Amino acid sequence: MSVGGPMSAGRSGADPSGGFDSAWCATDLGAYRPCRYTYQHYPYDSLPPLNSAEFTGTFRWLGGLREPVAKRVRALDRTAAKLAADGLELPADFVAFQTDSALYLSLDEVSVTGCWTDISAPLPSPVEPGAFLLRFLRDQQDCVIWYLYLRPSGETFVVYSGLDYEYEYQQWRDGAETAIELDDPEKQRSAITWCAPSFEEFAYRFWVENRLWRALHDDDLAGLEPWVRDYLSHYLPTPA
């Protein structure tokens, strides 16, 4: 990984969002990126671009992988078996992170809005047959919930929603009212937003932004690694 971190000079012209609207749901970065509420939906193209080639599943920016936790390996093995029955598999970067003894709570520990890891069972996509959602992170008040989105083609990316689909499906099975019609694919598509092409890219941006928030609000940017501070250079005015 380069000294400056996995930043990119720009984005390719390809649309990676899998047919969903794309955005990033997050809080402010001080004066660099204001936020009116706890969270705001920032256009994906407005974010600092990242170099996807740098994200190889090793999590070098977090110090690399350590020893797996047997209990977490067993839990994810059960999830993987359920997905395998539908011809799907968990992405390797997600498995490595979520089973690693040093990494798996990294997002919880850095979150400034009380987000916490909460991995669900596989949940059928309400948008397309054969695809599944897997919740992995949620805000403490469920303002936003993040999921892996897994397709039969092997394509996997990260999405977010204001809906807890595990709860919504339980309501539907119980004959109770749901927040939105689960059998209306177009309404459901509007409730799901693409936010990262891979789990590691999501984790990187989430981790960097939350560390920056703390440093900015504590007036301690100098205490951060240069490659973390470099993320803010995207928001500086372009010299004339």
PDB file of C-alpha atoms in Angstrom:
ATOM      1  CA  MET A   1       0.000   0.000   0.000  1.00  0.00           C
ATOM      2  CA  SER A   2       1.332   3.429  -0.856  1.00  0.00           C
ATOM      3  CA  VAL A   3       2.556   5.751   1.876  1.00  0.00           C
ATOM      4  CA  GLY A   4      -0.297   8.144   1.218  1.00  0.00           C
ATOM      5  CA  GLY A   5      -2.936   5.472   1.737  1.00  0.00           C
ATOM      6  CA  PRO A   6      -5.212   3.922  -0.890  1.00  0.00           C
ATOM      7  CA  MET A   7      -6.305   7.176  -2.495  1.00  0.00           C
ATOM      8  CA  SER A   8      -6.917   7.522  -6.210  1.00  0.00           C
ATOM      9  CA  ALA A   9      -6.541  10.439  -8.564  1.00  0.00           C
ATOM     10  CA  GLY A  10     -10.000   9.842  -9.976  1.00  0.00           C
ATOM     11  CA  ARG A  11     -12.755   7.369 -10.766  1.00  0.00           C
ATOM     12  CA  SER A  12     -13.326   5.211 -13.785  1.00  0.00           C
ATOM     13  CA  GLY A  13     -16.285   5.920 -15.996  1.00  0.00           C
ATOM     14  CA  ALA A  14     -17.957   2.602 -15.151  1.00  0.00           C
ATOM     15  CA  ASP A  15     -21.009   2.653 -12.896  1.00  0.00           C
ATOM     16  CA  PRO A  16     -20.339   0.175 -10.066  1.00  0.00           C
ATOM     17  CA  SER A  17     -23.595   0.732  -8.189  1.00  0.00           C
ATOM     18  CA  GLY A  18     -25.413  -2.353  -9.407  1.00  0.00           C
ATOM     19  CA  GLY A  19     -28.554  -0.521 -10.463  1.00  0.00           C
ATOM     20  CA  PHE A  20     -29.091   1.207  -7.114  1.00  0.00           C
ATOM     21  CA  ASP A  21     -28.801   4.869  -6.260  1.00  0.00           C
ATOM     22  CA  SER A  22     -25.366   5.557  -4.801  1.00  0.00           C
ATOM     23  CA  ALA A  23     -24.465   7.712  -1.799  1.00  0.00           C
ATOM     24  CA  TRP A  24     -22.515   7.693   1.448  1.00  0.00           C
ATOM     25  CA  CYS A  25     -24.395   8.002   4.730  1.00  0.00           C
ATOM     26  CA  ALA A  26     -22.181   9.590   7.365  1.00  0.00           C
ATOM     27  CA  THR A  27     -21.727  12.492   9.719  1.00  0.00           C
ATOM     28  CA  ASP A  28     -19.674  15.654   9.318  1.00  0.00           C
ATOM     29  CA  LEU A  29     -15.967  16.144   8.845  1.00  0.00           C
ATOM     30  CA  GLY A  30     -15.936  19.460  10.639  1.00  0.00           C
ATOM     31  CA  ALA A  31     -15.813  22.486   8.359  1.00  0.00           C
ATOM     32  CA  TYR A  32     -14.473  20.294   5.549  1.00  0.00           C
ATOM     33  CA  ARG A  33     -17.839  18.576   5.107  1.00  0.00           C
ATOM     34  CA  PRO A  34     -20.739  19.930   7.172  1.00  0.00           C
ATOM     35  CA  CYS A  35     -23.694  17.826   8.297  1.00  0.00           C
ATOM     36  CA  ARG A  36     -27.015  19.274   9.447  1.00  0.00           C
ATOM     37  CA  TYR A  37     -28.129  16.219  11.412  1.00  0.00           C
ATOM     38  CA  THR A  38     -26.578  13.078  12.899  1.00  0.00           C
ATOM     39  CA  TYR A  39     -26.228  11.672   9.384  1.00  0.00           C
ATOM     40  CA  GLN A  40     -26.399  13.053   5.896  1.00  0.00           C
ATOM     41  CA  HIS A  41     -26.519  11.343   2.502  1.00  0.00           C
ATOM     42  CA  TYR A  42     -23.505  12.589   0.545  1.00  0.00           C
ATOM     43  CA  PRO A  43     -23.384  11.960  -3.221  1.00  0.00           C
ATOM     44  CA  TYR A  44     -20.904   9.172  -3.831  1.00  0.00           C
ATOM     45  CA  ASP A  45     -19.114  11.169  -6.512  1.00  0.00           C
ATOM     46  CA  SER A  46     -18.451  13.919  -3.963  1.00  0.00           C
ATOM     47  CA  LEU A  47     -16.277  11.636  -1.799  1.00  0.00           C
ATOM     48  CA  PRO A  48     -12.500  11.330  -1.906  1.00  0.00           C
ATOM     49  CA  PRO A  49     -11.848   8.653  -4.559  1.00  0.00           C
ATOM     50  CA  LEU A  50     -10.182   5.426  -3.442  1.00  0.00           C
ATOM     51  CA  ASN A  51      -7.997   3.071  -5.440  1.00  0.00           C
ATOM     52  CA  SER A  52      -9.862  -0.248  -5.430  1.00  0.00           C
ATOM     53  CA  ALA A  53      -6.712  -2.122  -6.459  1.00  0.00           C
ATOM     54  CA  GLU A  54      -5.209  -1.339  -3.048  1.00  0.00           C
ATOM     55  CA  PHE A  55      -7.930  -3.271  -1.215  1.00  0.00           C
ATOM     56  CA  THR A  56      -6.810  -6.882  -1.419  1.00  0.00           C
ATOM     57  CA  GLY A  57      -8.375  -8.268   1.758  1.00  0.00           C
ATOM     58  CA  THR A  58      -5.209  -7.987   3.851  1.00  0.00           C
ATOM     59  CA  PHE A  59      -6.298  -4.840   5.747  1.00  0.00           C
ATOM     60  CA  ARG A  60      -2.741  -3.523   5.807  1.00  0.00           C
ATOM     61  CA  TRP A  61      -4.061  -0.077   6.744  1.00  0.00           C
ATOM     62  CA  LEU A  62      -5.288  -1.635  10.028  1.00  0.00           C
ATOM     63  CA  GLY A  63      -2.008  -3.403  10.672  1.00  0.00           C
ATOM     64  CA  GLY A  64      -2.862  -6.559   8.751  1.00  0.00           C
ATOM     65  CA  LEU A  65      -4.574  -9.796   9.706  1.00  0.00           C
ATOM     66  CA  ARG A  66      -3.825 -11.681  12.924  1.00  0.00           C
ATOM     67  CA  GLU A  67      -5.238 -14.876  14.398  1.00  0.00           C
ATOM     68  CA  PRO A  68      -8.850 -15.899  13.716  1.00  0.00           C
ATOM     69  CA  VAL A  69     -11.278 -16.325  16.603  1.00  0.00           C
ATOM     70  CA  ALA A  70     -12.611 -19.890  16.550  1.00  0.00           C
ATOM     71  CA  LYS A  71     -16.057 -18.925  17.858  1.00  0.00           C
ATOM     72  CA  ARG A  72     -16.489 -16.303  15.154  1.00  0.00           C
ATOM     73  CA  VAL A  73     -15.212 -18.680  12.481  1.00  0.00           C
ATOM     74  CA  ARG A  74     -17.862 -21.222  13.482  1.00  0.00           C
ATOM     75  CA  ALA A  75     -20.598 -18.576  13.435  1.00  0.00           C
ATOM     76  CA  LEU A  76     -19.660 -17.357   9.957  1.00  0.00           C
ATOM     77  CA  ASP A  77     -19.304 -20.945   8.742  1.00  0.00           C
ATOM     78  CA  ARG A  78     -22.976 -21.440   9.602  1.00  0.00           C
ATOM     79  CA  THR A  79     -23.883 -18.292   7.687  1.00  0.00           C
ATOM     80  CA  ALA A  80     -21.752 -19.393   4.741  1.00  0.00           C
ATOM     81  CA  ALA A  81     -23.485 -22.780   4.682  1.00  0.00           C
ATOM     82  CA  LYS A  82     -26.896 -21.113   4.437  1.00  0.00           C
ATOM     83  CA  LEU A  83     -25.706 -18.954   1.564  1.00  0.00           C
ATOM     84  CA  ALA A  84     -24.062 -21.908  -0.174  1.00  0.00           C
ATOM     85  CA  ALA A  85     -27.451 -23.622  -0.312  1.00  0.00           C
ATOM     86  CA  ASP A  86     -28.524 -20.759  -2.578  1.00  0.00           C
ATOM     87  CA  GLY A  87     -25.318 -20.762  -4.605  1.00  0.00           C
ATOM     88  CA  LEU A  88     -23.789 -17.745  -2.869  1.00  0.00           C
ATOM     89  CA  GLU A  89     -20.655 -17.205  -0.807  1.00  0.00           C
ATOM     90  CA  LEU A  90     -19.337 -14.612   1.590  1.00  0.00           C
ATOM     91  CA  PRO A  91     -16.574 -12.372   0.229  1.00  0.00           C
ATOM     92  CA  ALA A  92     -13.130 -13.271   1.547  1.00  0.00           C
ATOM     93  CA  ASP A  93     -12.398  -9.767   2.872  1.00  0.00           C
ATOM     94  CA  PHE A  94     -15.566  -9.830   4.978  1.00  0.00           C
ATOM     95  CA  VAL A  95     -14.756 -13.258   6.426  1.00  0.00           C
ATOM     96  CA  ALA A  96     -11.162 -12.264   7.189  1.00  0.00           C
ATOM     97  CA  PHE A  97     -12.211  -9.084   8.985  1.00  0.00           C
ATOM     98  CA  GLN A  98     -15.144 -10.507  10.923  1.00  0.00           C
ATOM     99  CA  THR A  99     -13.174 -13.489  12.251  1.00  0.00           C
ATOM    100  CA  ASP A 100      -9.911 -11.692  13.036  1.00  0.00           C
ATOM    101  CA  SER A 101      -9.000 -11.350  16.705  1.00  0.00           C
ATOM    102  CA  ALA A 102      -7.704  -7.794  16.320  1.00  0.00           C
ATOM    103  CA  LEU A 103      -9.977  -6.402  13.621  1.00  0.00           C
ATOM    104  CA  TYR A 104     -13.551  -7.550  14.037  1.00  0.00           C
ATOM    105  CA  LEU A 105     -14.616  -4.764  16.426  1.00  0.00           C
ATOM    106  CA  SER A 106     -12.583  -2.027  14.726  1.00  0.00           C
ATOM    107  CA  LEU A 107     -15.635  -0.273  13.300  1.00  0.00           C
ATOM    108  CA  ASP A 108     -17.508  -0.382  16.612  1.00  0.00           C
ATOM    109  CA  GLU A 109     -14.519   1.047  18.470  1.00  0.00           C
ATOM    110  CA  VAL A 110     -14.004   3.960  16.108  1.00  0.00           C
ATOM    111  CA  SER A 111     -17.662   4.889  15.503  1.00  0.00           C
ATOM    112  CA  VAL A 112     -18.616   8.336  16.801  1.00  0.00           C
ATOM    113  CA  THR A 113     -22.345   7.631  16.426  1.00  0.00           C
ATOM    114  CA  GLY A 114     -22.520   4.388  18.395  1.00  0.00           C
ATOM    115  CA  CYS A 115     -22.611   1.964  15.470  1.00  0.00           C
ATOM    116  CA  TRP A 116     -22.154  -1.682  16.342  1.00  0.00           C
ATOM    117  CA  THR A 117     -21.536  -4.974  14.580  1.00  0.00           C
ATOM    118  CA  ASP A 118     -24.658  -7.132  14.286  1.00  0.00           C
ATOM    119  CA  ILE A 119     -24.494  -9.886  11.676  1.00  0.00           C
ATOM    120  CA  SER A 120     -27.844 -11.244  10.573  1.00  0.00           C
ATOM    121  CA  ALA A 121     -28.858 -14.452   8.903  1.00  0.00           C
ATOM    122  CA  PRO A 122     -29.014 -14.189   5.095  1.00  0.00           C
ATOM    123  CA  LEU A 123     -32.099 -12.206   4.066  1.00  0.00           C
ATOM    124  CA  PRO A 124     -33.689 -12.483   0.610  1.00  0.00           C
ATOM    125  CA  SER A 125     -33.316  -9.346  -1.454  1.00  0.00           C
ATOM    126  CA  PRO A 126     -36.707  -7.668  -1.876  1.00  0.00           C
ATOM    127  CA  VAL A 127     -35.459  -6.315  -5.205  1.00  0.00           C
ATOM    128  CA  GLU A 128     -34.231  -9.267  -7.276  1.00  0.00           C
ATOM    129  CA  PRO A 129     -34.694 -13.047  -7.099  1.00  0.00           C
ATOM    130  CA  GLY A 130     -31.695 -15.062  -5.977  1.00  0.00           C
ATOM    131  CA  ALA A 131     -29.862 -12.155  -4.329  1.00  0.00           C
ATOM    132  CA  PHE A 132     -29.452 -11.813  -0.569  1.00  0.00           C
ATOM    133  CA  LEU A 133     -28.740  -9.160   2.042  1.00  0.00           C
ATOM    134  CA  LEU A 134     -26.550  -9.735   5.083  1.00  0.00           C
ATOM    135  CA  ARG A 135     -26.700  -7.066   7.779  1.00  0.00           C
ATOM    136  CA  PHE A 136     -23.335  -6.428   9.430  1.00  0.00           C
ATOM    137  CA  LEU A 137     -23.431  -2.967  11.044  1.00  0.00           C
ATOM    138  CA  ARG A 138     -26.147  -0.775  12.482  1.00  0.00           C
ATOM    139  CA  ASP A 139     -26.489   2.619  14.086  1.00  0.00           C
ATOM    140  CA  GLN A 140     -27.399   2.505  17.778  1.00  0.00           C
ATOM    141  CA  GLN A 141     -30.832   3.975  16.988  1.00  0.00           C
ATOM    142  CA  ASP A 142     -31.191   2.193  13.631  1.00  0.00           C
ATOM    143  CA  CYS A 143     -31.009   5.477  11.750  1.00  0.00           C
ATOM    144  CA  VAL A 144     -28.990   3.573   9.163  1.00  0.00           C
ATOM    145  CA  ILE A 145     -28.159  -0.115   8.711  1.00  0.00           C
ATOM    146  CA  TRP A 146     -25.435  -1.498   6.452  1.00  0.00           C
ATOM    147  CA  TYR A 147     -25.620  -4.765   4.523  1.00  0.00           C
ATOM    148  CA  LEU A 148     -23.601  -6.892   2.187  1.00  0.00           C
ATOM    149  CA  TYR A 149     -25.527  -7.351  -1.038  1.00  0.00           C
ATOM    150  CA  LEU A 150     -24.772 -10.724  -2.636  1.00  0.00           C
ATOM    151  CA  ARG A 151     -25.793 -11.719  -6.150  1.00  0.00           C
ATOM    152  CA  PRO A 152     -25.821 -15.189  -7.757  1.00  0.00           C
ATOM    153  CA  SER A 153     -23.283 -13.879 -10.283  1.00  0.00           C
ATOM    154  CA  GLY A 154     -20.751 -13.590  -7.449  1.00  0.00           C
ATOM    155  CA  GLU A 155     -20.991  -9.800  -7.405  1.00  0.00           C
ATOM    156  CA  THR A 156     -20.909  -8.414  -3.870  1.00  0.00           C
ATOM    157  CA  PHE A 157     -21.046  -4.828  -2.648  1.00  0.00           C
ATOM    158  CA  VAL A 158     -22.172  -2.802   0.359  1.00  0.00           C
ATOM    159  CA  VAL A 159     -25.521  -1.059   0.632  1.00  0.00           C
ATOM    160  CA  TYR A 160     -27.359   0.766   3.380  1.00  0.00           C
ATOM    161  CA  SER A 161     -30.975   1.329   4.282  1.00  0.00           C
ATOM    162  CA  GLY A 162     -33.128   2.842   6.970  1.00  0.00           C
ATOM    163  CA  LEU A 163     -34.938  -0.493   7.158  1.00  0.00           C
ATOM    164  CA  ASP A 164     -33.994  -3.478   9.289  1.00  0.00           C
ATOM    165  CA  TYR A 165     -34.938  -6.186   6.823  1.00  0.00           C
ATOM    166  CA  GLU A 166     -34.646  -8.940   9.405  1.00  0.00           C
ATOM    167  CA  TYR A 167     -37.379  -7.204  11.411  1.00  0.00           C
ATOM    168  CA  GLU A 168     -39.423  -6.362   8.314  1.00  0.00           C
ATOM    169  CA  TYR A 169     -39.464  -9.985   7.160  1.00  0.00           C
ATOM    170  CA  GLN A 170     -40.476 -11.135  10.642  1.00  0.00           C
ATOM    171  CA  GLN A 171     -43.330  -8.626  10.632  1.00  0.00           C
ATOM    172  CA  TRP A 172     -44.406  -9.885   7.220  1.00  0.00           C
ATOM    173  CA  ARG A 173     -44.317 -13.536   8.355  1.00  0.00           C
ATOM    174  CA  ASP A 174     -46.393 -12.612  11.410  1.00  0.00           C
ATOM    175  CA  GLY A 175     -48.970 -10.844   9.270  1.00  0.00           C
ATOM    176  CA  ALA A 176     -48.114  -7.517  10.896  1.00  0.00           C
ATOM    177  CA  GLU A 177     -47.653  -4.170   9.189  1.00  0.00           C
ATOM    178  CA  THR A 178     -44.310  -3.489   7.527  1.00  0.00           C
ATOM    179  CA  ALA A 179     -42.672  -0.111   7.022  1.00  0.00           C
ATOM    180  CA  ILE A 180     -42.789  -0.513   3.248  1.00  0.00           C
ATOM    181  CA  GLU A 181     -44.337  -3.082   0.901  1.00  0.00           C
ATOM    182  CA  LEU A 182     -41.884  -5.964   0.685  1.00  0.00           C
ATOM    183  CA  ASP A 183     -43.494  -7.228  -2.517  1.00  0.00           C
ATOM    184  CA  ASP A 184     -42.966  -3.953  -4.400  1.00  0.00           C
ATOM    185  CA  PRO A 185     -39.470  -4.173  -5.952  1.00  0.00           C
ATOM    186  CA  GLU A 186     -39.389  -0.561  -7.113  1.00  0.00           C
ATOM    187  CA  LYS A 187     -40.242   0.837  -3.686  1.00  0.00           C
ATOM    188  CA  GLN A 188     -37.694  -1.500  -2.150  1.00  0.00           C
ATOM    189  CA  ARG A 189     -35.021  -0.444  -4.628  1.00  0.00           C
ATOM    190  CA  SER A 190     -35.546   3.155  -3.540  1.00  0.00           C
ATOM    191  CA  ALA A 191     -35.035   2.089   0.095  1.00  0.00           C
ATOM    192  CA  ILE A 192     -31.602   0.564  -0.598  1.00  0.00           C
ATOM    193  CA  THR A 193     -28.545   2.656  -1.461  1.00  0.00           C
ATOM    194  CA  TRP A 194     -25.212   1.421  -2.814  1.00  0.00           C
ATOM    195  CA  CYS A 195     -22.234   2.849  -0.903  1.00  0.00           C
ATOM    196  CA  ALA A 196     -19.084   0.779  -1.549  1.00  0.00           C
ATOM    197  CA  PRO A 197     -17.838  -1.746  -4.131  1.00  0.00           C
ATOM    198  CA  SER A 198     -16.356  -4.036  -1.460  1.00  0.00           C
ATOM    199  CA  PHE A 199     -16.463  -4.578   2.272  1.00  0.00           C
ATOM    200  CA  GLU A 200     -12.853  -3.500   2.765  1.00  0.00           C
ATOM    201  CA  GLU A 201     -13.412  -0.213   0.940  1.00  0.00           C
ATOM    202  CA  PHE A 202     -16.456   0.439   3.102  1.00  0.00           C
ATOM    203  CA  ALA A 203     -14.503  -0.378   6.260  1.00  0.00           C
ATOM    204  CA  TYR A 204     -11.607   1.846   5.207  1.00  0.00           C
ATOM    205  CA  ARG A 205     -13.764   4.897   4.500  1.00  0.00           C
ATOM    206  CA  PHE A 206     -15.845   4.387   7.653  1.00  0.00           C
ATOM    207  CA  TRP A 207     -12.742   3.961   9.832  1.00  0.00           C
ATOM    208  CA  VAL A 208     -10.858   6.919   8.353  1.00  0.00           C
ATOM    209  CA  GLU A 209     -13.818   9.283   8.524  1.00  0.00           C
ATOM    210  CA  ASN A 210     -14.633   8.433  12.120  1.00  0.00           C
ATOM    211  CA  ARG A 211     -11.017   8.917  13.181  1.00  0.00           C
ATOM    212  CA  LEU A 212     -10.968  12.244  11.373  1.00  0.00           C
ATOM    213  CA  TRP A 213     -14.174  13.332  13.101  1.00  0.00           C
ATOM    214  CA  ARG A 214     -12.645  12.754  16.532  1.00  0.00           C
ATOM    215  CA  ALA A 215      -9.422  14.518  15.611  1.00  0.00           C
ATOM    216  CA  LEU A 216     -11.238  17.497  14.098  1.00  0.00           C
ATOM    217  CA  HIS A 217     -13.555  17.915  17.069  1.00  0.00           C
ATOM    218  CA  ASP A 218     -10.665  17.482  19.520  1.00  0.00           C
ATOM    219  CA  ASP A 219      -8.461  19.843  17.494  1.00  0.00           C
ATOM    220  CA  ASP A 220      -5.855  17.090  17.170  1.00  0.00           C
ATOM    221  CA  LEU A 221      -5.343  16.496  13.447  1.00  0.00           C
ATOM    222  CA  ALA A 222      -1.590  16.519  13.985  1.00  0.00           C
ATOM    223  CA  GLY A 223      -1.958  13.340  16.034  1.00  0.00           C
ATOM    224  CA  LEU A 224      -3.180  11.343  13.028  1.00  0.00           C
ATOM    225  CA  GLU A 225      -1.094   9.486  10.484  1.00  0.00           C
ATOM    226  CA  PRO A 226      -0.364  11.610   7.386  1.00  0.00           C
ATOM    227  CA  TRP A 227      -2.270   9.216   5.102  1.00  0.00           C
ATOM    228  CA  VAL A 228      -5.390   9.621   7.250  1.00  0.00           C
ATOM    229  CA  ARG A 229      -5.092  13.417   7.168  1.00  0.00           C
ATOM    230  CA  ASP A 230      -4.617  13.256   3.390  1.00  0.00           C
ATOM    231  CA  TYR A 231      -8.256  12.184   3.055  1.00  0.00           C
ATOM    232  CA  LEU A 232      -9.251  15.773   3.840  1.00  0.00           C
ATOM    233  CA  SER A 233      -7.210  17.206   0.977  1.00  0.00           C
ATOM    234  CA  HIS A 234     -10.096  16.294  -1.340  1.00  0.00           C
ATOM    235  CA  TYR A 235     -12.216  18.959   0.342  1.00  0.00           C
ATOM    236  CA  LEU A 236      -9.664  21.757   0.114  1.00  0.00           C
ATOM    237  CA  PRO A 237     -10.163  24.476  -2.520  1.00  0.00           C
ATOM    238  CA  THR A 238      -8.426  23.760  -5.816  1.00  0.00           C
ATOM    239  CA  PRO A 239      -5.622  26.276  -6.452  1.00  0.00           C
ATOM    240  CA  ALA A 240      -6.423  28.727  -9.248  1.00  0.00           C
TER     241      ALA A 240
END
